[in-house]
XYZ file of C-alpha atoms in Angstrom:
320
model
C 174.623 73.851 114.838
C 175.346 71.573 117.788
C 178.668 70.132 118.748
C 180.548 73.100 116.423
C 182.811 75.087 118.522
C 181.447 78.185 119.502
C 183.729 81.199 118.416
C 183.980 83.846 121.858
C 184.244 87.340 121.771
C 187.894 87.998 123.115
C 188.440 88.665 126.931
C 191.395 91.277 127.440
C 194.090 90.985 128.286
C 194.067 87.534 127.116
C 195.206 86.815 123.316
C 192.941 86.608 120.348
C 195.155 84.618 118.858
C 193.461 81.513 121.220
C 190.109 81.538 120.183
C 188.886 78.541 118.976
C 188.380 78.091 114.836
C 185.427 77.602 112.437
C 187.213 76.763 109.436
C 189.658 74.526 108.278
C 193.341 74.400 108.249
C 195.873 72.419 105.990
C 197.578 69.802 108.192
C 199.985 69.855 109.464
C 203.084 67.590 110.778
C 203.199 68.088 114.942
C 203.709 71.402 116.187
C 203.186 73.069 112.435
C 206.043 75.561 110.752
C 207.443 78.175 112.365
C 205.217 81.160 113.685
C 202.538 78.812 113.883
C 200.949 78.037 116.987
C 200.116 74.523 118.039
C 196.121 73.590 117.627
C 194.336 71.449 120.361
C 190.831 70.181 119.782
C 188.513 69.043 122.870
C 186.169 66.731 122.213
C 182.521 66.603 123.327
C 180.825 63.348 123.084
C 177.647 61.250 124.386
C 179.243 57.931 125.767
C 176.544 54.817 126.082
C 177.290 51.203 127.072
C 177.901 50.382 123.326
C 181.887 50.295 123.027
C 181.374 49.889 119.266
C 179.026 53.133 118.551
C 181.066 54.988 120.825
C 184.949 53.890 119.196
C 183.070 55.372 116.015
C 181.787 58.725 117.168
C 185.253 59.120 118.908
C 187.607 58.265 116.048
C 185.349 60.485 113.638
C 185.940 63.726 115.871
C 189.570 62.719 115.876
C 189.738 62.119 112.369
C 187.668 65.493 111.875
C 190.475 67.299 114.203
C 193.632 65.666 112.733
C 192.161 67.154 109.154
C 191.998 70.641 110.494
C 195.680 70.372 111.702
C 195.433 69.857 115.380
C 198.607 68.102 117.049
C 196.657 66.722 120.184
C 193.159 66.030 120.810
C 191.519 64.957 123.667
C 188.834 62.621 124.721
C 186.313 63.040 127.570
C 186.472 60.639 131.111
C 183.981 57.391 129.721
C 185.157 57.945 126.154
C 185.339 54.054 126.014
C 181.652 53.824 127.741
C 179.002 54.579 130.469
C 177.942 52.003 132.019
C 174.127 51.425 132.890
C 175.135 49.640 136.296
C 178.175 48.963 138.323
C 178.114 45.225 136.976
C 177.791 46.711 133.338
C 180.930 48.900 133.970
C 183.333 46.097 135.450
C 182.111 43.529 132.717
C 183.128 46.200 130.112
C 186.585 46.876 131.316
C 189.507 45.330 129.433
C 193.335 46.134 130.398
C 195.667 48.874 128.579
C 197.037 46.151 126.383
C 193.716 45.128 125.147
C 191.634 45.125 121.813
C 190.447 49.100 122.641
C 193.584 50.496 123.567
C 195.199 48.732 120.290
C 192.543 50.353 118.275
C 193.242 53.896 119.303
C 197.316 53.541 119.019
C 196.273 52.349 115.391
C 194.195 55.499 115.115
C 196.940 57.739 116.518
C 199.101 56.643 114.010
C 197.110 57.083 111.387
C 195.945 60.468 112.122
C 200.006 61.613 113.288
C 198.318 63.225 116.574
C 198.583 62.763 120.423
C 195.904 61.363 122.101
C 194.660 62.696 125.506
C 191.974 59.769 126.759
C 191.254 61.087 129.681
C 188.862 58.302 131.879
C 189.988 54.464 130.341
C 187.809 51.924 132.571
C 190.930 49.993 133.280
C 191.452 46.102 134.245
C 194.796 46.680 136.368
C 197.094 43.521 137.335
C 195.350 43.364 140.649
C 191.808 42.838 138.742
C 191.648 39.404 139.632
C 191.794 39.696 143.242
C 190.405 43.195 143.677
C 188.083 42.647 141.144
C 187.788 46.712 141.297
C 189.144 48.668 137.946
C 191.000 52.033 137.687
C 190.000 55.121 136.213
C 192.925 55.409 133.986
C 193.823 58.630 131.362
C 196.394 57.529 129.075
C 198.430 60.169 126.582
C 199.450 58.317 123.370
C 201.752 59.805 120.935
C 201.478 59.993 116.924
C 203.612 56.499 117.203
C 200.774 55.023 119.135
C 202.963 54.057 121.901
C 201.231 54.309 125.567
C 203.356 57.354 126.998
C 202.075 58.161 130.279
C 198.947 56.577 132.275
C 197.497 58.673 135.112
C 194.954 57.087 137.327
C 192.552 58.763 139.077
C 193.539 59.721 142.669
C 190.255 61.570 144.235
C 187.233 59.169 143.251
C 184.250 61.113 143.190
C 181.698 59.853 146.146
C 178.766 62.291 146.181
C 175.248 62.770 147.245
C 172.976 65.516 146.740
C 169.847 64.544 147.994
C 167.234 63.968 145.451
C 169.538 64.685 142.469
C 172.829 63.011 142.250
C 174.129 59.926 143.945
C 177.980 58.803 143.150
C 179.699 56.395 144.727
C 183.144 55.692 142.657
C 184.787 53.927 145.382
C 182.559 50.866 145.275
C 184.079 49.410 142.445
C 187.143 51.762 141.599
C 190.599 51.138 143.042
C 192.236 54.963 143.865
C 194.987 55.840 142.260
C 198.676 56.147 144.301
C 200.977 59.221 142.509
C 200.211 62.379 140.455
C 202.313 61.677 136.528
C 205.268 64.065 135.758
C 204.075 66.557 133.006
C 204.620 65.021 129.903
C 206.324 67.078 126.877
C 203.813 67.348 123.750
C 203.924 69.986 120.743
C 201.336 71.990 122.351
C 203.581 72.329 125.963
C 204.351 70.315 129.035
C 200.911 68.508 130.206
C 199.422 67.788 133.517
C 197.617 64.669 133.504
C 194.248 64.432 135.930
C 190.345 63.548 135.659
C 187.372 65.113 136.443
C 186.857 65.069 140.272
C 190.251 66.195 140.659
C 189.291 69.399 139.331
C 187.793 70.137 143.221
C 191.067 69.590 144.307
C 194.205 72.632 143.855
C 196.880 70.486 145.207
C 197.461 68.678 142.239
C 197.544 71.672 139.941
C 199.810 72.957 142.008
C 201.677 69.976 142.382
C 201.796 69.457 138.238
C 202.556 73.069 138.062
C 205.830 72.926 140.391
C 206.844 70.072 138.424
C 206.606 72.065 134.916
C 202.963 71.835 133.664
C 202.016 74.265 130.511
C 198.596 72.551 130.004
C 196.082 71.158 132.480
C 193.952 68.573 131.548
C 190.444 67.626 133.432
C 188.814 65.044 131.240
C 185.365 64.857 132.639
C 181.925 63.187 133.188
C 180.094 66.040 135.089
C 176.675 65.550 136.109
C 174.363 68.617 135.498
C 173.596 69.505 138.967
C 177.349 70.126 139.749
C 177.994 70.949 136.390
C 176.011 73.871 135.905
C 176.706 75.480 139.349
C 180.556 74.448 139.474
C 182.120 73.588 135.967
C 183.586 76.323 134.242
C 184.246 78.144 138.045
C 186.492 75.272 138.960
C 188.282 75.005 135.701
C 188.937 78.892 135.558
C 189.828 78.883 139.407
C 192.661 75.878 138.186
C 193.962 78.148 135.642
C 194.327 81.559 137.582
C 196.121 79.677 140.216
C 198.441 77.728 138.468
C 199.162 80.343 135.468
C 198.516 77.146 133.020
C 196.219 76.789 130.052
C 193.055 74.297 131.276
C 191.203 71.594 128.545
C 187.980 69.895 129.713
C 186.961 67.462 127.454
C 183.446 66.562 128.515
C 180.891 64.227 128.473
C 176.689 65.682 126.825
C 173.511 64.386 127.378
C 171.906 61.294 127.809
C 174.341 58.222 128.276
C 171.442 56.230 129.623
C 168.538 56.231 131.045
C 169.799 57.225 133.990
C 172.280 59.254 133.472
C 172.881 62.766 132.102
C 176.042 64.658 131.120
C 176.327 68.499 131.687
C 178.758 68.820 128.735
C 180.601 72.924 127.990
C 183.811 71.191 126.924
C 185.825 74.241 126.778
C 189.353 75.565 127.686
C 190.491 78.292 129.186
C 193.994 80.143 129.268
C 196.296 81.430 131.658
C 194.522 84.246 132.538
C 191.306 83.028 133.464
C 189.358 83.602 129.872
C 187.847 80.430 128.500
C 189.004 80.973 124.969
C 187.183 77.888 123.434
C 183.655 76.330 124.255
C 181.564 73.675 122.918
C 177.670 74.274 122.240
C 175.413 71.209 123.000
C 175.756 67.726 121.479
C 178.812 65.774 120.537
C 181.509 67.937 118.547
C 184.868 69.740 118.992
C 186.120 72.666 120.121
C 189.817 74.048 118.920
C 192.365 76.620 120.475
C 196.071 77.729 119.954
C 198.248 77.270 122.653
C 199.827 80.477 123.234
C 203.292 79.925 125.099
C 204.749 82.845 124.720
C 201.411 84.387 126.612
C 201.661 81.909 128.980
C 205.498 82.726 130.156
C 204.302 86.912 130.388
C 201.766 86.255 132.317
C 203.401 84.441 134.685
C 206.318 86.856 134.272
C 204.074 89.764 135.141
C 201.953 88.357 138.001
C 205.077 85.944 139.390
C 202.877 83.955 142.215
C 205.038 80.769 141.568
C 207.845 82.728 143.197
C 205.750 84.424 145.815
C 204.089 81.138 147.164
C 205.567 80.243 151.268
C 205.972 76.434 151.209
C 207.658 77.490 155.202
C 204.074 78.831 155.903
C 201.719 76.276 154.485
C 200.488 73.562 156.883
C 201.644 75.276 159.705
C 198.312 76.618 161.293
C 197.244 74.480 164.283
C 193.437 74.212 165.291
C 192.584 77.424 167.768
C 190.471 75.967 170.742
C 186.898 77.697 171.237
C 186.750 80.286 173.354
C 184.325 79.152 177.057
């Protein structure tokens, strides 16, 4: 069926316990009784310009996920909307206190779950004389308050000739600090989007500061997608000993635009333990602490990293 999560053979040594579900679960208040792991769900969706269509399809998967007991669920970059055109997209954008935000604390009250959405088209304060917006990811708790906002720092400005041409920077403002891991039932979480991904400084960077759980909310084109995607994200978790969720954007958001989709996450180890199949849907997984603190007990590279080395090489001359 498309959009179900996609059940995967287990990858030793990594738990069992983390694959992602098929059926149901009671639910559950927060992090569940004890014993019980906490449940994530990663949502897959198909974002057009219509903010109306796409608030629906968005607040059904988290209304779907809430039911089957997960305590955080998380949204892809553009889970507001794609625009068709860089006017569209600017025209679109309201601020975090607006109608859209307002909607989704309402929802994440109603549904008692933390909200990971991970790629807000944000109107900042400097809107009117920038007139540029922000590529914001806000975490909301079950209260609905706003509880951390992480703006994009690395916009993505790409060209692959014939295929894919991105140019973020023309009408996003860059964001200026990584956010402090934030403390959620599932773990401590690491707040970044998409193009980040290409960058290990600020996994490592969330990591030294006490990130559990990664988070790369993403719009991925398929040309990158398919030759990069689930490399990257299992590259980010190996290094960083963290588990990694990648909500993503599928298919078509408009005519000229296509999503590569594989939401998916994978765990400390390197094994992606939950995937999506095509289409809009979820995919679920236990967060495993316990598995996360051996591993990085066994294989300590935390404690092995040399901060006096790094930076320290200076640029050899060429030989005559």
């Amino acid at each position: 069926t498309r959009g179900g999560p996609v059940g995967l053979l287990p990858v030793s040594p990594g738990p069992t316990s983390a694959l992602c579900r098929s059926s149901p679960r009671p639910p559950r208040a927060m992090a569940g009784p004890p014993g019980l792991k906490p449940l994530v769900a990663v949502g897959q969706v198909t974002s057009t310009p219509d903010k109306e269509l796409n608030f629906a399809a968005c607040a059904g998967l988290v209304r779907e996920a809430a039911h089957r007991g997960a305590c955080l669920v998380f949204l892809p970059e553009g889970f507001d909307y794609i625009g068709s055109d860089t006017a569209q997209t600017l025209s679109l954008a309201e601020g975090l206190d607006g109608d859209l935000m307002g909607r989704y604390a309402e929802l994440a009250r109603d549904c008692g779950v933390w909200l990971s959405l991970g790629g807000f088209h944000e109107r900042g304060r400097d809107w009117p004389t920038t007139q540029r917006i922000y590529n914001c990811h806000a975490l909301l708790d079950p209260a609905g308050r706003l509880v951390a906002a992480y703006r994009k720092a690395h916009l993505c400005d790409v060209e692959l000739e014939g295929r894919v041409t991105m140019k973020e920077s023309s009408f996003t403002n860059p964001g200026t600090e990584i956010v402090a891991p934030v403390s959620t039932p599932a773990g401590k979480l690491g707040l970044a989007i998409c193009y980040d991904l290409r960058f290990p400084e600020i996994s490592l960077a969330l990591r030294r500061a006490g990130a559990e759980i990664l988070t790369y909310p993403s719009a991925f084109t398929v040309p990158t997608g398919s030759a990069h995607w689930e490399v990257l994200l299992r590259a980010r978790a190996i290094e960083s000993q963290c588990y990694v969720v990648a909500a993503a954007q599928t298919g078509k958001n408009h005519e000229r635009r296509t999503s590569y989709g594989h939401a998916l996450v994978v765990d400390p180890w390197g094994a992606v333990v939950a995937q999506c199949r095509e289409g809009p849907g979820l995919c679920y997984a236990e967060i495993d602490l316990d598995y996360l603190h051996r591993t990085r007990r066994e294989i300590p590279v935390h404690g092995h990293r040399r901060p006096d080395l790094y930076g320290t090489v200076a640029a050899a001359g060429l030989a005559p």
